[in-house]
PDB file of C-alpha atoms in Angstrom:
ATOM      1  CA  VAL A   1      19.995   2.812  14.913  1.00 45.00           C
ATOM      2  CA  LEU A   2      17.495   4.402  12.515  1.00 53.00           C
ATOM      3  CA  ARG A   3      15.117   5.779  14.993  1.00 47.00           C
ATOM      4  CA  ASN A   4      17.439   8.728  15.872  1.00 49.00           C
ATOM      5  CA  ARG A   5      17.692   9.902  12.363  1.00 60.00           C
ATOM      6  CA  HIS A   6      15.794  12.603  10.425  1.00 67.00           C
ATOM      7  CA  ALA A   7      12.467  11.465   9.037  1.00 75.00           C
ATOM      8  CA  ILE A   8      11.476  12.399   5.339  1.00 74.00           C
ATOM      9  CA  ASN A   9       7.628  11.936   4.752  1.00 81.00           C
ATOM     10  CA  GLY A  10       7.361   9.818   7.729  1.00 87.00           C
ATOM     11  CA  VAL A  11      10.298   7.422   6.600  1.00 91.00           C
ATOM     12  CA  ILE A  12      13.926   7.225   8.088  1.00 89.00           C
ATOM     13  CA  VAL A  13      16.557   6.231   5.574  1.00 88.00           C
ATOM     14  CA  GLU A  14      19.762   4.477   6.921  1.00 84.00           C
ATOM     15  CA  ASP A  15      22.867   6.470   6.250  1.00 75.00           C
ATOM     16  CA  ILE A  16      20.946   9.352   4.452  1.00 73.00           C
ATOM     17  CA  ASP A  17      19.898  12.444   6.083  1.00 72.00           C
ATOM     18  CA  SER A  18      18.148  14.294   3.203  1.00 76.00           C
ATOM     19  CA  CYS A  19      16.698  12.838  -0.106  1.00 82.00           C
ATOM     20  CA  MET A  20      13.677  12.508  -2.061  1.00 89.00           C
ATOM     21  CA  ILE A  21      11.234   9.870  -0.893  1.00 91.00           C
ATOM     22  CA  LYS A  22       8.525   8.454  -3.062  1.00 93.00           C
ATOM     23  CA  PHE A  23       6.130   5.648  -2.253  1.00 93.00           C
ATOM     24  CA  SER A  24       6.064   3.005  -4.874  1.00 92.00           C
ATOM     25  CA  LYS A  25       2.774   2.481  -6.736  1.00 90.00           C
ATOM     26  CA  CYS A  26       3.383  -1.184  -7.267  1.00 91.00           C
ATOM     27  CA  CYS A  27       2.771  -2.042  -3.587  1.00 92.00           C
ATOM     28  CA  THR A  28       1.470   1.112  -1.913  1.00 92.00           C
ATOM     29  CA  PRO A  29       3.241   0.909   1.486  1.00 95.00           C
ATOM     30  CA  VAL A  30       1.383   2.418   4.491  1.00 95.00           C
ATOM     31  CA  PRO A  31       2.837   2.922   8.081  1.00 96.00           C
ATOM     32  CA  GLY A  32       2.888  -0.274   9.868  1.00 95.00           C
ATOM     33  CA  ASP A  33       3.984  -2.318   6.890  1.00 96.00           C
ATOM     34  CA  LYS A  34       7.630  -3.747   6.773  1.00 96.00           C
ATOM     35  CA  ILE A  35       9.308  -1.610   4.155  1.00 96.00           C
ATOM     36  CA  ILE A  36      12.643  -1.305   2.292  1.00 94.00           C
ATOM     37  CA  GLY A  37      14.129   1.445   0.133  1.00 93.00           C
ATOM     38  CA  PHE A  38      15.521   1.362  -3.337  1.00 92.00           C
ATOM     39  CA  ILE A  39      17.949   4.005  -4.434  1.00 90.00           C
ATOM     40  CA  THR A  40      16.562   5.146  -7.856  1.00 89.00           C
ATOM     41  CA  LYS A  41      18.501   6.841 -10.607  1.00 86.00           C
ATOM     42  CA  GLY A  42      17.659  10.587 -10.151  1.00 83.00           C
ATOM     43  CA  PHE A  43      14.371  10.085  -8.137  1.00 84.00           C
ATOM     44  CA  GLY A  44      15.554   9.623  -4.515  1.00 89.00           C
ATOM     45  CA  VAL A  45      14.548   6.573  -2.606  1.00 93.00           C
ATOM     46  CA  SER A  46      11.621   4.499  -3.668  1.00 94.00           C
ATOM     47  CA  ILE A  47       9.805   2.754  -0.572  1.00 95.00           C
ATOM     48  CA  HIS A  48       8.341  -0.675  -1.176  1.00 95.00           C
ATOM     49  CA  ARG A  49       6.577  -3.141   1.183  1.00 94.00           C
ATOM     50  CA  LYS A  50       9.211  -5.984   1.851  1.00 93.00           C
ATOM     51  CA  ASP A  51       6.747  -8.367   0.369  1.00 91.00           C
ATOM     52  CA  CYS A  52       6.545  -6.536  -2.848  1.00 91.00           C
ATOM     53  CA  PRO A  53       7.079  -8.810  -5.937  1.00 89.00           C
ATOM     54  CA  ASN A  54       9.449  -6.044  -7.207  1.00 87.00           C
ATOM     55  CA  VAL A  55      11.701  -6.391  -4.202  1.00 87.00           C
ATOM     56  CA  ARG A  56      14.686  -8.507  -5.384  1.00 79.00           C
ATOM     57  CA  VAL A  57      17.591  -7.786  -2.846  1.00 71.00           C
ATOM     58  CA  ASP A  58      19.619 -10.664  -4.296  1.00 71.00           C
ATOM     59  CA  SER A  59      19.728  -9.433  -7.857  1.00 67.00           C
ATOM     60  CA  ASP A  60      23.404  -8.671  -9.064  1.00 67.00           C
ATOM     61  CA  GLU A  61      22.215  -5.714 -11.238  1.00 68.00           C
ATOM     62  CA  GLN A  62      20.533  -4.048  -8.322  1.00 70.00           C
ATOM     63  CA  GLN A  63      23.177  -5.008  -5.634  1.00 70.00           C
ATOM     64  CA  GLY A  64      23.938  -2.163  -3.174  1.00 78.00           C
ATOM     65  CA  ARG A  65      20.814  -0.033  -4.312  1.00 86.00           C
ATOM     66  CA  TRP A  66      18.588  -1.412  -1.653  1.00 88.00           C
ATOM     67  CA  VAL A  67      18.662   0.399   1.863  1.00 90.00           C
ATOM     68  CA  ASN A  68      17.237  -0.037   5.227  1.00 91.00           C
ATOM     69  CA  VAL A  69      14.211   2.317   5.955  1.00 93.00           C
ATOM     70  CA  CYS A  70      11.741   2.268   8.780  1.00 93.00           C
ATOM     71  CA  TRP A  71       8.626   4.316   9.648  1.00 94.00           C
ATOM     72  CA  ALA A  72       9.229   7.427  11.928  1.00 90.00           C
ATOM     73  CA  ASP A  73       7.562   7.204  15.380  1.00 87.00           C
ATOM     74  CA  GLU A  74       5.175  10.210  14.562  1.00 85.00           C
ATOM     75  CA  ILE A  75       3.627  10.032  11.087  1.00 87.00           C
ATOM     76  CA  GLU A  76       1.203  12.850   9.862  1.00 86.00           C
ATOM     77  CA  GLY A  77      -0.948  12.543   6.897  1.00 89.00           C
ATOM     78  CA  HIS A  78      -2.598   9.829   4.870  1.00 93.00           C
ATOM     79  CA  PHE A  79      -1.198   7.193   2.486  1.00 94.00           C
ATOM     80  CA  SER A  80      -2.825   5.952  -0.832  1.00 94.00           C
ATOM     81  CA  THR A  81      -3.373   2.023  -1.090  1.00 95.00           C
ATOM     82  CA  THR A  82      -5.208  -0.228  -3.379  1.00 95.00           C
ATOM     83  CA  LEU A  83      -7.432  -3.176  -2.761  1.00 96.00           C
ATOM     84  CA  GLU A  84      -8.333  -5.812  -5.169  1.00 96.00           C
ATOM     85  CA  ILE A  85     -11.754  -7.479  -4.339  1.00 98.00           C
ATOM     86  CA  GLU A  86     -13.108 -10.567  -5.820  1.00 98.00           C
ATOM     87  CA  SER A  87     -16.859 -10.998  -5.395  1.00 98.00           C
ATOM     88  CA  SER A  88     -20.066 -12.062  -7.063  1.00 96.00           C
ATOM     89  CA  ASP A  89     -21.291  -9.568  -9.687  1.00 93.00           C
ATOM     90  CA  ARG A  90     -24.614  -8.800  -7.933  1.00 92.00           C
ATOM     91  CA  GLY A  91     -26.188  -5.424  -8.308  1.00 91.00           C
ATOM     92  CA  GLY A  92     -25.065  -2.994  -5.480  1.00 93.00           C
ATOM     93  CA  MET A  93     -21.809  -4.418  -4.682  1.00 95.00           C
ATOM     94  CA  TRP A  94     -19.913  -1.217  -5.674  1.00 93.00           C
ATOM     95  CA  LEU A  95     -22.368   0.693  -3.502  1.00 95.00           C
ATOM     96  CA  ASP A  96     -21.715  -1.524  -0.490  1.00 97.00           C
ATOM     97  CA  ILE A  97     -18.000  -1.337  -0.913  1.00 96.00           C
ATOM     98  CA  ALA A  98     -18.186   2.632  -1.178  1.00 95.00           C
ATOM     99  CA  ASN A  99     -20.376   2.671   1.905  1.00 96.00           C
ATOM    100  CA  VAL A 100     -17.558   0.928   3.922  1.00 97.00           C
ATOM    101  CA  LEU A 101     -15.096   3.583   2.863  1.00 97.00           C
ATOM    102  CA  ALA A 102     -17.524   6.479   3.263  1.00 96.00           C
ATOM    103  CA  THR A 103     -18.501   5.163   6.806  1.00 97.00           C
ATOM    104  CA  ALA A 104     -14.789   5.177   7.678  1.00 96.00           C
ATOM    105  CA  LYS A 105     -14.616   8.736   6.234  1.00 96.00           C
ATOM    106  CA  LEU A 106     -11.758   7.804   3.855  1.00 96.00           C
ATOM    107  CA  LYS A 107     -10.973   9.483   0.712  1.00 96.00           C
ATOM    108  CA  THR A 108     -11.554   7.351  -2.268  1.00 96.00           C
ATOM    109  CA  THR A 109      -9.662   8.342  -5.475  1.00 95.00           C
ATOM    110  CA  GLU A 110     -10.520   5.384  -7.767  1.00 95.00           C
ATOM    111  CA  LEU A 111     -13.171   2.611  -7.920  1.00 94.00           C
ATOM    112  CA  THR A 112     -13.261   0.345 -11.029  1.00 95.00           C
ATOM    113  CA  GLY A 113     -14.518  -3.138 -11.908  1.00 93.00           C
ATOM    114  CA  ARG A 114     -14.954  -5.681 -14.405  1.00 94.00           C
ATOM    115  CA  ASP A 115     -16.559  -9.063 -14.937  1.00 93.00           C
ATOM    116  CA  ILE A 116     -14.139 -11.915 -14.695  1.00 93.00           C
ATOM    117  CA  GLY A 117     -16.594 -14.573 -15.497  1.00 91.00           C
ATOM    118  CA  ASN A 118     -18.445 -17.221 -13.698  1.00 92.00           C
ATOM    119  CA  SER A 119     -20.798 -14.585 -12.179  1.00 94.00           C
ATOM    120  CA  CYS A 120     -17.783 -13.002 -10.545  1.00 96.00           C
ATOM    121  CA  SER A 121     -16.308  -9.423 -10.745  1.00 96.00           C
ATOM    122  CA  LEU A 122     -13.008  -7.962  -9.791  1.00 97.00           C
ATOM    123  CA  THR A 123     -13.130  -4.614  -8.100  1.00 97.00           C
ATOM    124  CA  ARG A 124     -10.081  -2.286  -7.637  1.00 96.00           C
ATOM    125  CA  VAL A 125     -10.392   0.549  -5.087  1.00 96.00           C
ATOM    126  CA  THR A 126      -7.710   3.118  -4.381  1.00 95.00           C
ATOM    127  CA  PHE A 127      -8.067   5.159  -1.229  1.00 96.00           C
ATOM    128  CA  GLU A 128      -6.195   6.963   1.635  1.00 96.00           C
ATOM    129  CA  VAL A 129      -5.514   5.578   5.176  1.00 96.00           C
ATOM    130  CA  ARG A 130      -3.432   6.651   8.155  1.00 95.00           C
ATOM    131  CA  ASP A 131      -1.838   3.227   8.794  1.00 96.00           C
ATOM    132  CA  ILE A 132      -1.985  -0.575   8.548  1.00 96.00           C
ATOM    133  CA  ASP A 133      -4.429  -0.708  11.455  1.00 96.00           C
ATOM    134  CA  GLN A 134      -7.034   1.316   9.645  1.00 97.00           C
ATOM    135  CA  LEU A 135      -6.258  -0.531   6.508  1.00 97.00           C
ATOM    136  CA  GLU A 136      -6.929  -3.894   8.142  1.00 97.00           C
ATOM    137  CA  THR A 137     -10.208  -2.774   9.542  1.00 98.00           C
ATOM    138  CA  VAL A 138     -11.431  -1.586   6.147  1.00 98.00           C
ATOM    139  CA  MET A 139     -10.348  -5.023   4.675  1.00 98.00           C
ATOM    140  CA  LEU A 140     -12.335  -6.778   7.344  1.00 98.00           C
ATOM    141  CA  ARG A 141     -15.573  -4.819   6.867  1.00 98.00           C
ATOM    142  CA  ILE A 142     -15.230  -5.360   3.133  1.00 98.00           C
ATOM    143  CA  ARG A 143     -14.625  -9.105   3.588  1.00 98.00           C
ATOM    144  CA  ASN A 144     -17.850  -9.121   5.784  1.00 98.00           C
ATOM    145  CA  ILE A 145     -19.995  -7.662   2.652  1.00 98.00           C
ATOM    146  CA  SER A 146     -22.297 -10.498   1.335  1.00 97.00           C
ATOM    147  CA  GLY A 147     -20.916 -11.809  -1.870  1.00 97.00           C
ATOM    148  CA  VAL A 148     -17.315 -10.849  -1.323  1.00 98.00           C
ATOM    149  CA  TYR A 149     -15.034 -13.816  -1.852  1.00 98.00           C
ATOM    150  CA  THR A 150     -11.316 -12.346  -1.392  1.00 97.00           C
ATOM    151  CA  VAL A 151      -9.826  -8.898  -0.415  1.00 98.00           C
ATOM    152  CA  ARG A 152      -6.221  -8.419  -1.033  1.00 96.00           C
ATOM    153  CA  ARG A 153      -3.775  -5.551  -1.456  1.00 95.00           C
ATOM    154  CA  SER A 154      -2.843  -4.944  -4.916  1.00 88.00           C
ATOM    155  CA  SER A 155       0.561  -5.438  -6.285  1.00 76.00           C
ATOM    156  CA  ASN A 156       0.720  -3.838  -9.790  1.00 68.00           C
TER     157      ASN A 156
END
């Protein structure tokens, strides 16, 4: 049972009491996500969301490097995550997105965007949340902005 083990950065790793933990940038897991660990060469255990495109547990070359992990019962701190937002390219869209994050008192570390044609834009925003519930609330508020078509978690 993983729950009785020692937590490292809010994560419990099966059969490992002490190791480095890093949260993968490809899928930016946050507490509440279903997660899995990958034993890296020299960098400890990399934590991925189970739905990450980089998770290939049946790969022969990576066999045995995937480990069971789970979130600890008590987790402190904030976790970085990235959203991709497809929307109309109307003026003020970035301000509306930034206002949602500011109203939620979330630290935003990056906000970028580009025109993708057909009067549409793609915005990427990286910010910190406590857990999946806070993230889902923010995603719902962004979806409710006029001109927003889709909001999804980024997978680099």
